[in-house]
Short mmCIF file of C-alpha atoms and ligand atoms in Angstrom, two decimals:
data_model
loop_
_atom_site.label_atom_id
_atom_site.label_comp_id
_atom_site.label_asym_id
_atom_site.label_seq_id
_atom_site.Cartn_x
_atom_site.Cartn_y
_atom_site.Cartn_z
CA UNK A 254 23.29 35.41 -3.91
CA UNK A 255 19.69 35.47 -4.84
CA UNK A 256 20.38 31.64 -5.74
CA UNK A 257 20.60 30.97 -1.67
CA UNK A 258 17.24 32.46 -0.93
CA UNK A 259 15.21 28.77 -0.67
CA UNK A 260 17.71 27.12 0.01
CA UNK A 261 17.12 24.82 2.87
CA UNK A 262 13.15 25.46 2.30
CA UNK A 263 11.45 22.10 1.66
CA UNK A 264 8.57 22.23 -0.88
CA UNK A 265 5.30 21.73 1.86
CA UNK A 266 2.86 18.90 0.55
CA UNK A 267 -0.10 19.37 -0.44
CA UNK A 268 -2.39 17.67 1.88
CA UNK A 269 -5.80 16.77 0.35
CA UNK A 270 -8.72 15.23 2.57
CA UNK A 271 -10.64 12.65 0.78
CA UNK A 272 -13.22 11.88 3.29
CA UNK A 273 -13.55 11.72 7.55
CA UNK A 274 -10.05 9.90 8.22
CA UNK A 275 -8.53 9.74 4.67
CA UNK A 276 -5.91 12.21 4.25
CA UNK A 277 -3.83 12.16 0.74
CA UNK A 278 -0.70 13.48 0.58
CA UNK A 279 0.31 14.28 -2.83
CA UNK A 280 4.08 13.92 -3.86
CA UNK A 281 5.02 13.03 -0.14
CA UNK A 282 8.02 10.34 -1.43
CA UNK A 283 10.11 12.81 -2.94
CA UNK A 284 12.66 11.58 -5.77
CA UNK A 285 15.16 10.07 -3.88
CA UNK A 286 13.36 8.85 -1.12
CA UNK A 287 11.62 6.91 -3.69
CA UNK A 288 14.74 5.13 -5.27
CA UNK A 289 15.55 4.64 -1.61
CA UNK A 290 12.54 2.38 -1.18
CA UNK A 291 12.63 0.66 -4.99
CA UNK A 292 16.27 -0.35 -3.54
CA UNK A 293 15.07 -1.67 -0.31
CA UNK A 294 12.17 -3.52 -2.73
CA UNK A 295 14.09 -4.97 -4.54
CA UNK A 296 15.95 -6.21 -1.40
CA UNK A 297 12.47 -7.82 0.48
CA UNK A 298 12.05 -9.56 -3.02
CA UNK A 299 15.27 -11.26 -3.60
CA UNK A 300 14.22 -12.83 -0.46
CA UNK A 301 10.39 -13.34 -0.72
CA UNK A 302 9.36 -13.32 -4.51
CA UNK A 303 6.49 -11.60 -5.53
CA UNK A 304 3.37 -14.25 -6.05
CA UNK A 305 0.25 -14.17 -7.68
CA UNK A 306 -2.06 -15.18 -4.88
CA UNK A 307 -5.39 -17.53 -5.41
CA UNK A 308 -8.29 -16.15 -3.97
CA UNK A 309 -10.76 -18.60 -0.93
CA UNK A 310 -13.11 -18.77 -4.67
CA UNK A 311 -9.39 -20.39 -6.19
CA UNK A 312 -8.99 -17.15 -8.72
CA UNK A 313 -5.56 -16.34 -9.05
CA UNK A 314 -4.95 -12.68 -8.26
CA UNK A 315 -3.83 -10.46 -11.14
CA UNK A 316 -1.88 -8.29 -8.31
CA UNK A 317 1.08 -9.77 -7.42
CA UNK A 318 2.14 -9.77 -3.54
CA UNK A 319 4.69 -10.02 -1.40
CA UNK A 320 5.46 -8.81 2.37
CA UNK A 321 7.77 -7.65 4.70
CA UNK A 322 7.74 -7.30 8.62
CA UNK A 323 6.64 -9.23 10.97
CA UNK A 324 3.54 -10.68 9.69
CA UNK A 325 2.43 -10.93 5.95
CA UNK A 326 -0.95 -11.10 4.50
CA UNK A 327 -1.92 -14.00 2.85
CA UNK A 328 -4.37 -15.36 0.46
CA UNK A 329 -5.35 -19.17 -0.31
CA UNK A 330 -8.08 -21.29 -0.72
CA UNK A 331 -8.31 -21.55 3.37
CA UNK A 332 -9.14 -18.02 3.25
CA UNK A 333 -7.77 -13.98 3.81
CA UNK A 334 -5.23 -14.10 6.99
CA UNK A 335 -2.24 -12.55 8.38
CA UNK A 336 0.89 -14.83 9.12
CA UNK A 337 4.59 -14.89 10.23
CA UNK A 338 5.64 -17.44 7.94
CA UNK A 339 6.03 -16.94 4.10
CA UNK A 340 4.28 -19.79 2.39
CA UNK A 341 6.85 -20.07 -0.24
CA UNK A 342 9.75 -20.21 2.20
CA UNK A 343 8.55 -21.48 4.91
CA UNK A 344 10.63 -18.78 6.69
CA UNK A 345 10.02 -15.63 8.45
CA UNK A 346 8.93 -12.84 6.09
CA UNK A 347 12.14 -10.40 5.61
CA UNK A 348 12.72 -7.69 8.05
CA UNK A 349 10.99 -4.12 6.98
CA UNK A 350 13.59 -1.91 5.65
CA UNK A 351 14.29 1.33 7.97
CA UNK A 352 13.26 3.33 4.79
CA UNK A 353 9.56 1.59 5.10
CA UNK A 354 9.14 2.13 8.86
CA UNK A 355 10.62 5.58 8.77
CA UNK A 356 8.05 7.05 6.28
CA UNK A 357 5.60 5.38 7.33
CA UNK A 358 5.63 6.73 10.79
CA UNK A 359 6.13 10.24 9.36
CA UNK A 360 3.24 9.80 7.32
CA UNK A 361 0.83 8.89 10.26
CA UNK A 362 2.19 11.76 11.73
CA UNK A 363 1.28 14.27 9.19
CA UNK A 364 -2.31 12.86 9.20
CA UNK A 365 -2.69 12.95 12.77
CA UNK A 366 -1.74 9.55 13.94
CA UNK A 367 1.48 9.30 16.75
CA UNK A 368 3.35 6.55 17.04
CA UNK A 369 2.47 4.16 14.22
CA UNK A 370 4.45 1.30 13.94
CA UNK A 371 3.53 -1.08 11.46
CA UNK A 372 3.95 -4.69 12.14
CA UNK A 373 3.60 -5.85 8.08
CA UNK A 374 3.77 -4.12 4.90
CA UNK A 375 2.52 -5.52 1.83
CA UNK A 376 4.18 -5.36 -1.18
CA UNK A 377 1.57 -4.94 -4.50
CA UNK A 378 2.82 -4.83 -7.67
CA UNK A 379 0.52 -3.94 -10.59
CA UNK A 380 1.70 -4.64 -14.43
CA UNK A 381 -0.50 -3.52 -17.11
CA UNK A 382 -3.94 -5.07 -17.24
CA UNK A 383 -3.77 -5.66 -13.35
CA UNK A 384 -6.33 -4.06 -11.00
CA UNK A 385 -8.04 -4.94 -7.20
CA UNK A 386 -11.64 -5.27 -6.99
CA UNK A 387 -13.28 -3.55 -4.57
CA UNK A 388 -13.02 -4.74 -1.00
CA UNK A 389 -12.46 -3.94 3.05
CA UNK A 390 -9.55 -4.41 4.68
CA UNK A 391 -10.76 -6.25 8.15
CA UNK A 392 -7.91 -8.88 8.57
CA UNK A 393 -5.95 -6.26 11.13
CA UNK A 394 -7.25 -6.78 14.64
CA UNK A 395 -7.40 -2.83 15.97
CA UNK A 396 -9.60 -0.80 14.06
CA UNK A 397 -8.23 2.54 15.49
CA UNK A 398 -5.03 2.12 13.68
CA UNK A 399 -4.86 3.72 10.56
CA UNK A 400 -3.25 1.77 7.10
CA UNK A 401 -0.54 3.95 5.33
CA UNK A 402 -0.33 3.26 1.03
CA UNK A 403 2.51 4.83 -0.82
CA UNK A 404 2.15 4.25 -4.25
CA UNK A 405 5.72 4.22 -6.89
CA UNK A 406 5.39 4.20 -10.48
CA UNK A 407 2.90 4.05 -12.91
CA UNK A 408 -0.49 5.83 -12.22
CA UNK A 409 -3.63 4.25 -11.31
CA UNK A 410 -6.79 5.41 -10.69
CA UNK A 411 -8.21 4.36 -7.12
CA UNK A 412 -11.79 3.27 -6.53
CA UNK A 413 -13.04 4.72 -3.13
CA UNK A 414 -16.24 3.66 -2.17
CA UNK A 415 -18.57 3.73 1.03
CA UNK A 416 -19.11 1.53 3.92
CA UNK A 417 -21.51 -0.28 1.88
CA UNK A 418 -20.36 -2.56 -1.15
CA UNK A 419 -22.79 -1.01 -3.08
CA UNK A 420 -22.02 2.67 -2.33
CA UNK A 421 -20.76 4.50 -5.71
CA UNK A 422 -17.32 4.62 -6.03
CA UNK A 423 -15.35 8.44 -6.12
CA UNK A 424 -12.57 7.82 -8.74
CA UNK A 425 -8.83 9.26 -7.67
CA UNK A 426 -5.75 9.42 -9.47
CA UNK A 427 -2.70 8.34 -7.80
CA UNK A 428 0.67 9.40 -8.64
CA UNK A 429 4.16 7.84 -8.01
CA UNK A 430 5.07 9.53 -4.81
CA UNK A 431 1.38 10.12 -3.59
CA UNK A 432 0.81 8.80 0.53
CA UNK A 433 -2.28 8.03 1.65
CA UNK A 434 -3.04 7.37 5.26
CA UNK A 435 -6.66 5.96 5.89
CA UNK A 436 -7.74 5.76 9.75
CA UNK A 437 -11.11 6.62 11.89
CA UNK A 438 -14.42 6.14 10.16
CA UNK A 439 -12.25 5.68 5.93
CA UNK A 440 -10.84 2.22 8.01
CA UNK A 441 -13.27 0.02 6.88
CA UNK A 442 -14.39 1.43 3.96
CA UNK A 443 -14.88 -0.37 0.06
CA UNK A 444 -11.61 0.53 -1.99
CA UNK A 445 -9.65 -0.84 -4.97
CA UNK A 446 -7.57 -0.36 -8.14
CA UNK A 447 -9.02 0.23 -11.63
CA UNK A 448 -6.70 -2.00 -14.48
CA UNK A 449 -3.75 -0.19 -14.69
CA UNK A 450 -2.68 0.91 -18.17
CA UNK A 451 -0.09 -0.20 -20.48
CA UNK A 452 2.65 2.72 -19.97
CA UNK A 453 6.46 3.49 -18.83
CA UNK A 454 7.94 5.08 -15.90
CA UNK A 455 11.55 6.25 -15.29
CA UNK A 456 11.15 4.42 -11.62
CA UNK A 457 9.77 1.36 -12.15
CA UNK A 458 9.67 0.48 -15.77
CA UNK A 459 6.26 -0.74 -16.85
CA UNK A 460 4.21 -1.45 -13.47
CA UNK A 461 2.82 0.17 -10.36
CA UNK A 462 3.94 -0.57 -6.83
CA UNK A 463 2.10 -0.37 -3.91
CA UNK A 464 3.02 -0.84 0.08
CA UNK A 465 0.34 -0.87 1.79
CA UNK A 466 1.48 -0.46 6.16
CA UNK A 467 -0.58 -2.14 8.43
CA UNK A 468 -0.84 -2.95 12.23
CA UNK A 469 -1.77 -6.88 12.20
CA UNK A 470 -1.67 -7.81 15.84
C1 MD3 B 619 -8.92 2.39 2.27
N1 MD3 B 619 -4.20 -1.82 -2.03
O1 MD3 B 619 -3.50 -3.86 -0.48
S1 MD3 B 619 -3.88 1.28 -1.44
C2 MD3 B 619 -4.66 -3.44 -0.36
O2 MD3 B 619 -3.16 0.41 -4.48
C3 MD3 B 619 -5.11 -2.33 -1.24
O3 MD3 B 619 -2.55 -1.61 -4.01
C4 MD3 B 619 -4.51 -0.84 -3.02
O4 MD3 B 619 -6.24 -1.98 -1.19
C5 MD3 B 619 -3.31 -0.63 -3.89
O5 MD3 B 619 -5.47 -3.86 0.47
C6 MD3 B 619 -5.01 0.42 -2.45
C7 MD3 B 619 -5.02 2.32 -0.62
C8 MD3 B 619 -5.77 1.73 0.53
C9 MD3 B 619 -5.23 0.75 1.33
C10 MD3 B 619 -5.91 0.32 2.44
C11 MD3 B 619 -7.15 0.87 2.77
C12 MD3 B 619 -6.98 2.24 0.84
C13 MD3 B 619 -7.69 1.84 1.95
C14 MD3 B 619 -7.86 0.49 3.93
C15 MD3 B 619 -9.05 1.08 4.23
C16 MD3 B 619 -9.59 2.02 3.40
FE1 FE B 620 -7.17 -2.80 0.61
#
């Protein structure tokens, strides 16, 4: 019965620290967890449709966005904010799938963090020859809670930088599957996305998705 002697044993993550607060948790989502969440995706979207976004300068983001929860993060010529309404809809943004709010609470967890519960999550979806310039995420109003990524699909390679825009970026390479939670002094650090490249993947087809899990309010 030599076949029975893992079974029940879970594969342990490896858990990779990328700098005071960052913790990256490589193939966290494991296969069907992940079509678990491109289901409940799919399900946020049919409701609120993925947009391209214009930046406060009026560029239109090559990202495109949506959100799910309680409050979504928006961007317009007004400027970078947080809001319950969906500007498309003009309806409440749709609920966040149990899926979402379970792993992200067990990924807090793992790094640390007790009793996250995210109040917005959102949705970024990268086709080839889309990327996110570096930036800070400062919308959120408490500082002490950490933001949980999870990223599906097609690879990308993720610009971390310092606390300073100018500080040189570390280049990563994140997988479908790979968690990230960022709290304590990695909060308000510079990140973003390098172009993502032209490829396929057997979960997603040809694009990269990204939820990001935030605390807004
Ligand atoms: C480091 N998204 O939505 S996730 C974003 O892959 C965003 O779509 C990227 O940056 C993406 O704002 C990166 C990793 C991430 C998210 C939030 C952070 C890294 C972070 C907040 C603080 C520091
Ligand atoms: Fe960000």
């Amino acid at each position: 019965m030599t076949g029975d002697l893992f079974a029940g044993l879970e594969r342990t993550p490896a858990v990779e620290r990328i700098t005071e607060g960052a913790l990256l948790l490589r193939a966290f989502v494991d296969a069907s967890e992940a079509a678990q969440l491109m289901r409940d995706i799919a399900t946020v979207l049919a409701q609120s449709p993925l947009r391209h976004m214009q930046t406060p300068g009026g560029f239109r983001m090559s990202v495109a966005m949506s959100n799910c929860g309680q409050y979504g993060w928006v961007t317009d010529r007004r400027g970078y904010r947080y809001q319950s309404l969906d500007p498309l809809s003009e309806r409440d943004w749709p609920p966040m799938p149990a899926s979402f709010l379970a792993l992200a609470g067990r990924a807090a967890e793992a790094a640390g963090f007790a009793a996250f519960v995210p109040d917005a999550c959102l949705v970024n979806r990268y086709e080839p020859g889309a990327k996110m310039s570096l930036h800070q995420d400062r919308n959120e109003i408490d500082m002490t809670q950490p933001i949980v990524s999870v990223s599906l699909g097609l690879p990308a390679t993720f610009l971390f930088g310092g606390m300073e825009r100018s500080d040189k970026a570390q280049r990563m390479r994140l997988d479908s599957g790979d968690v990230v939670v960022w709290g304590g002094p990695a909060r308000l650090a510079f990140h973003g996305v390098d172009t993502v490249r032209q490829a396929e993947h057997p979960l997603t087809g040809a694009c990269r998705y990204n939820l990001t899990f935030r605390r807004a309010r």
